[in-house]
Amino acid sequence: MAPTASDAAALLALRCPRCHEGPLFSHPAYRLTKFADMPAACPVCGQAYEPEPGFYFGAMFVSYAFSVAIFAITTVALYFLAGDPALWVYIVGVGAAATACTPLALRYSRALMLYWFGGVHYQPGRAHRPEPAARA
């Protein structure tokens, strides 16, 4: 994959913040048992994806904001599209929307955390395959 110079495009594609080529996640979002798995480092440039232990605990706050937005959008959509349905329809609709969006909310909250607070910036010349470790 060719790198993109835009941080926003690389973030939306869930790519490494340094080389914009390596994937941030090991498996696709629809693999429900492994959607949160991240490699330790970028397979293209070797950038560590966890700058410090516990770094992604801050992503909970970003994920909370995503959840509030999902709840609000779903509630407003149900109100206008379904004509103010019964309470159980709101509960089921919001629950289903939140559950369906959980893999994407987690992935993008981690990516935003890494891009905003990871201290890593795009370096076009850094896209290379890391050398394999020598065996003793």
Short mmCIF file of N, CA, C and O in Angstrom, two decimals:
data_model
loop_
_atom_site.label_atom_id
_atom_site.label_comp_id
_atom_site.label_asym_id
_atom_site.label_seq_id
_atom_site.Cartn_x
_atom_site.Cartn_y
_atom_site.Cartn_z
N MET A 1 0.83 -1.18 0.00
CA MET A 1 0.00 0.00 0.00
C MET A 1 0.87 1.23 0.00
O MET A 1 1.81 1.34 0.75
N ALA A 2 0.57 2.19 -0.84
CA ALA A 2 1.32 3.44 -0.90
C ALA A 2 0.88 4.34 0.24
O ALA A 2 -0.30 4.44 0.55
N PRO A 3 1.83 5.00 0.90
CA PRO A 3 1.46 5.87 2.01
C PRO A 3 0.76 7.13 1.51
O PRO A 3 0.97 7.58 0.39
N THR A 4 -0.07 7.68 2.36
CA THR A 4 -0.72 8.94 2.07
C THR A 4 -0.11 10.01 2.96
O THR A 4 0.25 9.73 4.10
N ALA A 5 0.03 11.20 2.45
CA ALA A 5 0.66 12.27 3.23
C ALA A 5 -0.31 12.86 4.25
O ALA A 5 0.11 13.57 5.16
N SER A 6 -1.58 12.57 4.14
CA SER A 6 -2.59 13.14 5.02
C SER A 6 -2.73 12.31 6.29
O SER A 6 -3.00 11.11 6.23
N ASP A 7 -2.58 12.96 7.44
CA ASP A 7 -2.79 12.27 8.71
C ASP A 7 -4.24 11.83 8.86
O ASP A 7 -4.51 10.76 9.38
N ALA A 8 -5.18 12.66 8.40
CA ALA A 8 -6.60 12.32 8.53
C ALA A 8 -6.94 11.07 7.71
O ALA A 8 -7.65 10.19 8.19
N ALA A 9 -6.42 10.98 6.50
CA ALA A 9 -6.69 9.81 5.66
C ALA A 9 -6.05 8.56 6.25
O ALA A 9 -6.65 7.48 6.23
N ALA A 10 -4.85 8.68 6.79
CA ALA A 10 -4.18 7.54 7.41
C ALA A 10 -4.91 7.11 8.68
O ALA A 10 -5.03 5.93 8.96
N LEU A 11 -5.42 8.08 9.43
CA LEU A 11 -6.19 7.76 10.63
C LEU A 11 -7.47 7.03 10.27
O LEU A 11 -7.81 6.02 10.88
N LEU A 12 -8.18 7.51 9.26
CA LEU A 12 -9.42 6.86 8.83
C LEU A 12 -9.16 5.45 8.29
O LEU A 12 -9.99 4.56 8.44
N ALA A 13 -8.00 5.24 7.69
CA ALA A 13 -7.64 3.92 7.18
C ALA A 13 -7.01 3.04 8.26
O ALA A 13 -6.66 1.89 7.99
N LEU A 14 -6.86 3.59 9.47
CA LEU A 14 -6.25 2.89 10.61
C LEU A 14 -4.85 2.40 10.26
O LEU A 14 -4.52 1.21 10.39
N ARG A 15 -4.00 3.33 9.86
CA ARG A 15 -2.61 3.03 9.50
C ARG A 15 -1.66 3.64 10.51
O ARG A 15 -2.00 4.55 11.27
N CYS A 16 -0.44 3.20 10.49
CA CYS A 16 0.62 3.65 11.39
C CYS A 16 0.78 5.17 11.31
O CYS A 16 0.82 5.73 10.22
N PRO A 17 0.92 5.86 12.45
CA PRO A 17 1.07 7.32 12.41
C PRO A 17 2.43 7.77 11.87
O PRO A 17 2.56 8.90 11.41
N ARG A 18 3.45 6.91 11.88
CA ARG A 18 4.76 7.33 11.41
C ARG A 18 4.95 7.09 9.92
O ARG A 18 5.39 7.98 9.20
N CYS A 19 4.58 5.92 9.40
CA CYS A 19 4.83 5.63 7.99
C CYS A 19 3.56 5.67 7.13
O CYS A 19 3.64 5.69 5.91
N HIS A 20 2.39 5.68 7.77
CA HIS A 20 1.09 5.69 7.08
C HIS A 20 0.89 4.47 6.19
O HIS A 20 0.07 4.50 5.28
N GLU A 21 1.60 3.40 6.43
CA GLU A 21 1.47 2.17 5.63
C GLU A 21 1.04 0.98 6.45
O GLU A 21 0.14 0.24 6.06
N GLY A 22 1.68 0.74 7.57
CA GLY A 22 1.41 -0.45 8.37
C GLY A 22 0.05 -0.39 9.05
O GLY A 22 -0.38 0.66 9.50
N PRO A 23 -0.65 -1.51 9.12
CA PRO A 23 -1.96 -1.53 9.77
C PRO A 23 -1.83 -1.43 11.29
O PRO A 23 -0.89 -1.95 11.89
N LEU A 24 -2.79 -0.74 11.93
CA LEU A 24 -2.79 -0.63 13.39
C LEU A 24 -3.34 -1.89 14.05
O LEU A 24 -3.04 -2.14 15.22
N PHE A 25 -4.15 -2.65 13.34
CA PHE A 25 -4.79 -3.82 13.94
C PHE A 25 -4.45 -5.07 13.14
O PHE A 25 -4.28 -5.03 11.94
N SER A 26 -4.38 -6.19 13.85
CA SER A 26 -3.96 -7.46 13.25
C SER A 26 -5.05 -8.14 12.44
O SER A 26 -4.76 -8.86 11.49
N HIS A 27 -6.30 -7.94 12.82
CA HIS A 27 -7.42 -8.64 12.20
C HIS A 27 -8.49 -7.64 11.78
O HIS A 27 -8.57 -6.54 12.33
N PRO A 28 -9.38 -8.02 10.85
CA PRO A 28 -10.47 -7.12 10.47
C PRO A 28 -11.48 -6.94 11.61
O PRO A 28 -11.56 -7.76 12.52
N ALA A 29 -12.25 -5.86 11.54
CA ALA A 29 -13.19 -5.52 12.61
C ALA A 29 -14.31 -6.54 12.74
O ALA A 29 -14.90 -6.67 13.81
N TYR A 30 -14.62 -7.27 11.69
CA TYR A 30 -15.71 -8.23 11.77
C TYR A 30 -15.31 -9.54 12.44
O TYR A 30 -16.15 -10.39 12.68
N ARG A 31 -14.05 -9.73 12.76
CA ARG A 31 -13.63 -10.90 13.55
C ARG A 31 -13.86 -10.56 15.02
O ARG A 31 -13.01 -9.98 15.69
N LEU A 32 -15.03 -10.88 15.51
CA LEU A 32 -15.49 -10.40 16.80
C LEU A 32 -14.66 -10.87 17.99
O LEU A 32 -14.68 -10.24 19.04
N THR A 33 -13.93 -11.94 17.85
CA THR A 33 -13.10 -12.40 18.96
C THR A 33 -11.71 -11.77 18.95
O THR A 33 -10.99 -11.86 19.95
N LYS A 34 -11.32 -11.13 17.85
CA LYS A 34 -9.97 -10.59 17.74
C LYS A 34 -9.95 -9.15 17.20
O LYS A 34 -8.91 -8.69 16.75
N PHE A 35 -11.07 -8.43 17.25
CA PHE A 35 -11.10 -7.10 16.64
C PHE A 35 -10.23 -6.08 17.37
O PHE A 35 -9.87 -5.07 16.81
N ALA A 36 -9.83 -6.36 18.61
CA ALA A 36 -9.02 -5.41 19.37
C ALA A 36 -7.53 -5.74 19.35
O ALA A 36 -6.73 -5.00 19.91
N ASP A 37 -7.13 -6.83 18.68
CA ASP A 37 -5.73 -7.23 18.66
C ASP A 37 -4.89 -6.27 17.84
O ASP A 37 -5.19 -6.00 16.68
N MET A 38 -3.83 -5.76 18.47
CA MET A 38 -2.88 -4.87 17.80
C MET A 38 -1.50 -5.51 17.84
O MET A 38 -1.13 -6.11 18.85
N PRO A 39 -0.73 -5.39 16.75
CA PRO A 39 0.66 -5.86 16.84
C PRO A 39 1.46 -4.96 17.79
O PRO A 39 1.06 -3.82 18.06
N ALA A 40 2.55 -5.46 18.30
CA ALA A 40 3.37 -4.67 19.21
C ALA A 40 4.02 -3.49 18.50
O ALA A 40 4.21 -2.43 19.10
N ALA A 41 4.33 -3.67 17.21
CA ALA A 41 4.98 -2.61 16.44
C ALA A 41 4.49 -2.66 15.00
O ALA A 41 3.96 -3.67 14.55
N CYS A 42 4.72 -1.58 14.28
CA CYS A 42 4.34 -1.51 12.87
C CYS A 42 5.18 -2.51 12.07
O CYS A 42 6.41 -2.52 12.19
N PRO A 43 4.53 -3.33 11.24
CA PRO A 43 5.30 -4.28 10.44
C PRO A 43 6.10 -3.63 9.32
O PRO A 43 6.99 -4.26 8.76
N VAL A 44 5.84 -2.36 9.01
CA VAL A 44 6.55 -1.68 7.93
C VAL A 44 7.74 -0.89 8.46
O VAL A 44 8.85 -1.02 7.96
N CYS A 45 7.52 -0.05 9.48
CA CYS A 45 8.61 0.82 9.94
C CYS A 45 9.13 0.49 11.33
O CYS A 45 10.11 1.05 11.78
N GLY A 46 8.45 -0.41 12.04
CA GLY A 46 8.92 -0.81 13.36
C GLY A 46 8.50 0.10 14.50
O GLY A 46 8.93 -0.09 15.64
N GLN A 47 7.65 1.09 14.26
CA GLN A 47 7.17 2.00 15.30
C GLN A 47 6.36 1.22 16.34
O GLN A 47 5.46 0.47 16.00
N ALA A 48 6.71 1.41 17.62
CA ALA A 48 5.96 0.75 18.70
C ALA A 48 4.57 1.37 18.79
O ALA A 48 4.42 2.59 18.75
N TYR A 49 3.55 0.51 18.89
CA TYR A 49 2.18 1.00 18.95
C TYR A 49 1.70 1.31 20.37
O TYR A 49 0.65 1.88 20.55
N GLU A 50 2.44 0.90 21.38
CA GLU A 50 2.09 1.24 22.76
C GLU A 50 3.25 2.02 23.36
O GLU A 50 4.23 1.44 23.84
N PRO A 51 3.17 3.37 23.33
CA PRO A 51 4.29 4.19 23.79
C PRO A 51 4.69 3.95 25.24
O PRO A 51 5.84 4.10 25.60
N GLU A 52 3.70 3.59 26.08
CA GLU A 52 3.98 3.31 27.48
C GLU A 52 2.93 2.35 28.00
O GLU A 52 1.85 2.24 27.42
N PRO A 53 3.22 1.64 29.08
CA PRO A 53 2.22 0.70 29.62
C PRO A 53 0.95 1.44 30.04
O PRO A 53 1.01 2.50 30.66
N GLY A 54 -0.19 0.90 29.68
CA GLY A 54 -1.46 1.52 30.04
C GLY A 54 -1.84 2.71 29.19
O GLY A 54 -2.77 3.44 29.54
N PHE A 55 -1.16 2.91 28.09
CA PHE A 55 -1.40 4.08 27.24
C PHE A 55 -2.85 4.16 26.76
O PHE A 55 -3.44 5.23 26.71
N TYR A 56 -3.43 3.04 26.43
CA TYR A 56 -4.76 3.05 25.83
C TYR A 56 -5.90 3.15 26.85
O TYR A 56 -7.06 3.13 26.47
N PHE A 57 -5.60 3.26 28.14
CA PHE A 57 -6.66 3.51 29.11
C PHE A 57 -7.32 4.86 28.83
O PHE A 57 -8.51 5.04 29.08
N GLY A 58 -6.58 5.81 28.31
CA GLY A 58 -7.15 7.11 27.95
C GLY A 58 -8.13 7.02 26.80
O GLY A 58 -8.99 7.90 26.63
N ALA A 59 -8.03 5.96 26.01
CA ALA A 59 -8.96 5.78 24.89
C ALA A 59 -10.38 5.51 25.37
O ALA A 59 -11.33 5.65 24.60
N MET A 60 -10.54 5.14 26.65
CA MET A 60 -11.88 4.93 27.19
C MET A 60 -12.70 6.21 27.12
O MET A 60 -13.91 6.17 26.87
N PHE A 61 -12.06 7.35 27.32
CA PHE A 61 -12.79 8.62 27.29
C PHE A 61 -13.22 8.96 25.87
O PHE A 61 -14.30 9.49 25.65
N VAL A 62 -12.37 8.66 24.90
CA VAL A 62 -12.72 8.88 23.50
C VAL A 62 -13.85 7.93 23.10
O VAL A 62 -14.81 8.32 22.44
N SER A 63 -13.76 6.69 23.54
CA SER A 63 -14.80 5.71 23.26
C SER A 63 -16.13 6.11 23.91
O SER A 63 -17.20 5.90 23.33
N TYR A 64 -16.06 6.70 25.08
CA TYR A 64 -17.27 7.20 25.74
C TYR A 64 -17.93 8.28 24.89
O TYR A 64 -19.16 8.29 24.72
N ALA A 65 -17.15 9.18 24.34
CA ALA A 65 -17.70 10.23 23.46
C ALA A 65 -18.34 9.62 22.22
O ALA A 65 -19.43 10.06 21.80
N PHE A 66 -17.70 8.60 21.65
CA PHE A 66 -18.31 7.91 20.50
C PHE A 66 -19.64 7.27 20.90
O PHE A 66 -20.62 7.33 20.16
N SER A 67 -19.69 6.66 22.08
CA SER A 67 -20.92 6.01 22.54
C SER A 67 -22.04 7.01 22.74
O SER A 67 -23.19 6.76 22.38
N VAL A 68 -21.73 8.15 23.32
CA VAL A 68 -22.74 9.20 23.50
C VAL A 68 -23.27 9.66 22.14
O VAL A 68 -24.47 9.84 21.97
N ALA A 69 -22.38 9.83 21.18
CA ALA A 69 -22.82 10.24 19.84
C ALA A 69 -23.70 9.16 19.20
O ALA A 69 -24.72 9.48 18.58
N ILE A 70 -23.34 7.90 19.35
CA ILE A 70 -24.14 6.80 18.80
C ILE A 70 -25.52 6.79 19.46
O ILE A 70 -26.54 6.65 18.78
N PHE A 71 -25.56 6.95 20.78
CA PHE A 71 -26.85 6.97 21.49
C PHE A 71 -27.71 8.12 20.99
O PHE A 71 -28.90 7.94 20.72
N ALA A 72 -27.12 9.31 20.90
CA ALA A 72 -27.90 10.49 20.50
C ALA A 72 -28.40 10.37 19.07
O ALA A 72 -29.58 10.65 18.79
N ILE A 73 -27.55 9.95 18.16
CA ILE A 73 -27.94 9.83 16.75
C ILE A 73 -29.03 8.77 16.59
O ILE A 73 -30.02 8.99 15.87
N THR A 74 -28.88 7.64 17.26
CA THR A 74 -29.87 6.58 17.17
C THR A 74 -31.21 7.03 17.75
O THR A 74 -32.27 6.77 17.17
N THR A 75 -31.18 7.71 18.89
CA THR A 75 -32.41 8.18 19.51
C THR A 75 -33.14 9.18 18.62
O THR A 75 -34.35 9.09 18.42
N VAL A 76 -32.41 10.15 18.07
CA VAL A 76 -33.02 11.15 17.19
C VAL A 76 -33.56 10.49 15.92
O VAL A 76 -34.66 10.80 15.46
N ALA A 77 -32.79 9.55 15.36
CA ALA A 77 -33.24 8.86 14.15
C ALA A 77 -34.51 8.06 14.43
O ALA A 77 -35.45 8.08 13.61
N LEU A 78 -34.58 7.37 15.56
CA LEU A 78 -35.80 6.62 15.90
C LEU A 78 -36.98 7.56 16.12
O LEU A 78 -38.11 7.26 15.71
N TYR A 79 -36.73 8.68 16.75
CA TYR A 79 -37.82 9.63 17.02
C TYR A 79 -38.44 10.13 15.71
O TYR A 79 -39.65 10.16 15.56
N PHE A 80 -37.58 10.53 14.77
CA PHE A 80 -38.10 11.10 13.53
C PHE A 80 -38.51 10.05 12.50
O PHE A 80 -39.49 10.24 11.79
N LEU A 81 -37.78 8.96 12.41
CA LEU A 81 -38.09 7.96 11.39
C LEU A 81 -39.18 6.98 11.81
O LEU A 81 -39.91 6.48 10.96
N ALA A 82 -39.28 6.69 13.10
CA ALA A 82 -40.29 5.74 13.56
C ALA A 82 -41.47 6.44 14.24
O ALA A 82 -42.35 5.77 14.76
N GLY A 83 -41.47 7.74 14.27
CA GLY A 83 -42.60 8.48 14.83
C GLY A 83 -42.76 8.35 16.33
O GLY A 83 -43.86 8.06 16.78
N ASP A 84 -41.70 8.57 17.08
CA ASP A 84 -41.71 8.48 18.54
C ASP A 84 -42.30 7.15 19.02
O ASP A 84 -43.38 7.10 19.60
N PRO A 85 -41.54 6.05 18.82
CA PRO A 85 -42.06 4.72 19.19
C PRO A 85 -42.07 4.51 20.71
O PRO A 85 -41.66 5.38 21.48
N ALA A 86 -42.48 3.34 21.11
CA ALA A 86 -42.52 2.98 22.53
C ALA A 86 -41.09 2.93 23.11
O ALA A 86 -40.10 2.81 22.37
N LEU A 87 -41.03 2.99 24.42
CA LEU A 87 -39.73 3.02 25.11
C LEU A 87 -38.88 1.80 24.78
O LEU A 87 -37.67 1.91 24.61
N TRP A 88 -39.49 0.62 24.69
CA TRP A 88 -38.71 -0.59 24.43
C TRP A 88 -38.02 -0.52 23.06
O TRP A 88 -36.95 -1.09 22.88
N VAL A 89 -38.61 0.19 22.10
CA VAL A 89 -38.00 0.32 20.78
C VAL A 89 -36.72 1.17 20.88
O VAL A 89 -35.70 0.86 20.26
N TYR A 90 -36.78 2.22 21.69
CA TYR A 90 -35.58 3.03 21.91
C TYR A 90 -34.48 2.20 22.58
O TYR A 90 -33.32 2.24 22.16
N ILE A 91 -34.84 1.43 23.58
CA ILE A 91 -33.85 0.63 24.31
C ILE A 91 -33.22 -0.41 23.40
O ILE A 91 -31.99 -0.55 23.35
N VAL A 92 -34.03 -1.12 22.66
CA VAL A 92 -33.51 -2.15 21.75
C VAL A 92 -32.70 -1.51 20.62
O VAL A 92 -31.61 -1.98 20.27
N GLY A 93 -33.21 -0.41 20.06
CA GLY A 93 -32.51 0.26 18.95
C GLY A 93 -31.16 0.81 19.35
O GLY A 93 -30.16 0.62 18.66
N VAL A 94 -31.13 1.50 20.48
CA VAL A 94 -29.87 2.07 20.96
C VAL A 94 -28.90 0.96 21.36
O VAL A 94 -27.70 1.03 21.05
N GLY A 95 -29.41 -0.08 22.01
CA GLY A 95 -28.55 -1.21 22.39
C GLY A 95 -27.96 -1.91 21.17
O GLY A 95 -26.77 -2.25 21.15
N ALA A 96 -28.79 -2.12 20.15
CA ALA A 96 -28.31 -2.77 18.93
C ALA A 96 -27.28 -1.91 18.20
O ALA A 96 -26.25 -2.41 17.73
N ALA A 97 -27.54 -0.61 18.12
CA ALA A 97 -26.60 0.29 17.43
C ALA A 97 -25.27 0.37 18.19
O ALA A 97 -24.20 0.33 17.59
N ALA A 98 -25.34 0.45 19.51
CA ALA A 98 -24.11 0.52 20.32
C ALA A 98 -23.30 -0.76 20.20
O ALA A 98 -22.06 -0.73 20.08
N THR A 99 -23.99 -1.90 20.22
CA THR A 99 -23.30 -3.18 20.10
C THR A 99 -22.67 -3.35 18.72
O THR A 99 -21.53 -3.81 18.59
N ALA A 100 -23.39 -2.95 17.68
CA ALA A 100 -22.88 -3.07 16.32
C ALA A 100 -21.68 -2.16 16.08
O ALA A 100 -20.78 -2.50 15.30
N CYS A 101 -21.65 -1.02 16.73
CA CYS A 101 -20.57 -0.05 16.51
C CYS A 101 -19.39 -0.22 17.46
O CYS A 101 -18.39 0.51 17.34
N THR A 102 -19.47 -1.15 18.40
CA THR A 102 -18.40 -1.32 19.38
C THR A 102 -17.03 -1.58 18.76
O THR A 102 -16.05 -0.93 19.15
N PRO A 103 -16.89 -2.51 17.79
CA PRO A 103 -15.54 -2.71 17.22
C PRO A 103 -14.96 -1.45 16.58
O PRO A 103 -13.78 -1.14 16.77
N LEU A 104 -15.77 -0.71 15.86
CA LEU A 104 -15.27 0.51 15.22
C LEU A 104 -14.97 1.60 16.24
O LEU A 104 -13.97 2.32 16.12
N ALA A 105 -15.82 1.73 17.26
CA ALA A 105 -15.58 2.75 18.30
C ALA A 105 -14.27 2.46 19.03
O ALA A 105 -13.49 3.38 19.29
N LEU A 106 -14.02 1.19 19.35
CA LEU A 106 -12.77 0.85 20.04
C LEU A 106 -11.57 1.13 19.14
O LEU A 106 -10.59 1.73 19.58
N ARG A 107 -11.64 0.72 17.90
CA ARG A 107 -10.51 0.91 16.99
C ARG A 107 -10.20 2.39 16.77
O ARG A 107 -9.04 2.80 16.83
N TYR A 108 -11.23 3.18 16.51
CA TYR A 108 -10.97 4.59 16.24
C TYR A 108 -10.61 5.36 17.51
O TYR A 108 -9.86 6.33 17.44
N SER A 109 -11.09 4.93 18.67
CA SER A 109 -10.67 5.61 19.89
C SER A 109 -9.18 5.34 20.17
O SER A 109 -8.45 6.24 20.57
N ARG A 110 -8.73 4.12 19.91
CA ARG A 110 -7.30 3.82 20.08
C ARG A 110 -6.46 4.56 19.05
O ARG A 110 -5.38 5.07 19.36
N ALA A 111 -6.94 4.60 17.81
CA ALA A 111 -6.18 5.30 16.77
C ALA A 111 -6.09 6.79 17.08
O ALA A 111 -5.01 7.39 16.94
N LEU A 112 -7.19 7.40 17.50
CA LEU A 112 -7.15 8.82 17.86
C LEU A 112 -6.20 9.06 19.03
O LEU A 112 -5.44 10.04 19.03
N MET A 113 -6.22 8.18 20.00
CA MET A 113 -5.31 8.31 21.14
C MET A 113 -3.86 8.25 20.68
O MET A 113 -3.03 9.04 21.12
N LEU A 114 -3.55 7.33 19.80
CA LEU A 114 -2.17 7.20 19.30
C LEU A 114 -1.76 8.40 18.46
O LEU A 114 -0.64 8.91 18.59
N TYR A 115 -2.65 8.88 17.62
CA TYR A 115 -2.32 10.03 16.76
C TYR A 115 -2.21 11.32 17.57
O TYR A 115 -1.34 12.14 17.31
N TRP A 116 -3.09 11.53 18.54
CA TRP A 116 -3.09 12.78 19.30
C TRP A 116 -2.04 12.81 20.40
O TRP A 116 -1.38 13.83 20.60
N PHE A 117 -1.88 11.72 21.14
CA PHE A 117 -1.04 11.73 22.34
C PHE A 117 0.15 10.78 22.28
O PHE A 117 0.87 10.65 23.25
N GLY A 118 0.36 10.10 21.17
CA GLY A 118 1.44 9.12 21.07
C GLY A 118 2.81 9.73 20.83
O GLY A 118 3.82 9.05 20.96
N GLY A 119 2.86 11.00 20.47
CA GLY A 119 4.14 11.65 20.21
C GLY A 119 4.82 11.19 18.94
O GLY A 119 6.03 11.35 18.79
N VAL A 120 4.07 10.64 18.01
CA VAL A 120 4.61 10.14 16.75
C VAL A 120 4.06 10.99 15.62
O VAL A 120 2.87 11.28 15.58
N HIS A 121 4.94 11.39 14.71
CA HIS A 121 4.53 12.21 13.57
C HIS A 121 4.97 11.53 12.27
O HIS A 121 5.89 10.73 12.25
N TYR A 122 4.30 11.90 11.21
CA TYR A 122 4.55 11.29 9.91
C TYR A 122 5.97 11.59 9.44
O TYR A 122 6.42 12.73 9.43
N GLN A 123 6.69 10.53 9.05
CA GLN A 123 8.04 10.64 8.51
C GLN A 123 8.08 9.82 7.23
O GLN A 123 8.23 8.60 7.27
N PRO A 124 7.95 10.47 6.07
CA PRO A 124 7.85 9.73 4.81
C PRO A 124 9.00 8.78 4.54
O PRO A 124 8.81 7.72 3.97
N GLY A 125 10.19 9.08 4.94
CA GLY A 125 11.34 8.24 4.65
C GLY A 125 11.46 7.03 5.55
O GLY A 125 12.36 6.21 5.39
N ARG A 126 10.59 6.87 6.53
CA ARG A 126 10.71 5.79 7.50
C ARG A 126 10.05 4.49 7.06
O ARG A 126 10.10 3.51 7.76
N ALA A 127 9.40 4.49 5.92
CA ALA A 127 8.69 3.29 5.46
C ALA A 127 9.68 2.28 4.89
O ALA A 127 10.09 2.38 3.75
N HIS A 128 10.10 1.36 5.70
CA HIS A 128 10.96 0.27 5.25
C HIS A 128 10.69 -0.94 6.13
O HIS A 128 10.21 -0.83 7.24
N ARG A 129 11.01 -2.08 5.64
CA ARG A 129 10.83 -3.30 6.43
C ARG A 129 11.94 -3.37 7.46
O ARG A 129 13.12 -3.23 7.14
N PRO A 130 11.59 -3.57 8.74
CA PRO A 130 12.63 -3.70 9.75
C PRO A 130 13.46 -4.97 9.53
O PRO A 130 12.96 -5.96 9.03
N GLU A 131 14.72 -4.88 9.89
CA GLU A 131 15.62 -6.02 9.75
C GLU A 131 15.21 -7.10 10.73
O GLU A 131 14.88 -6.83 11.88
N PRO A 132 15.20 -8.36 10.30
CA PRO A 132 14.87 -9.43 11.24
C PRO A 132 15.94 -9.57 12.31
O PRO A 132 17.13 -9.33 12.05
N ALA A 133 15.53 -9.93 13.49
CA ALA A 133 16.47 -10.05 14.61
C ALA A 133 17.39 -11.24 14.35
O ALA A 133 16.98 -12.29 13.88
N ALA A 134 18.67 -11.04 14.68
CA ALA A 134 19.66 -12.10 14.49
C ALA A 134 19.45 -13.17 15.54
O ALA A 134 19.20 -12.88 16.70
N ARG A 135 19.55 -14.42 15.13
CA ARG A 135 19.39 -15.52 16.08
C ARG A 135 20.76 -15.88 16.69
O ARG A 135 21.75 -15.91 15.99
N ALA A 136 20.73 -16.17 17.95
CA ALA A 136 21.99 -16.50 18.62
C ALA A 136 22.32 -17.96 18.53
O ALA A 136 21.58 -18.81 18.26
#
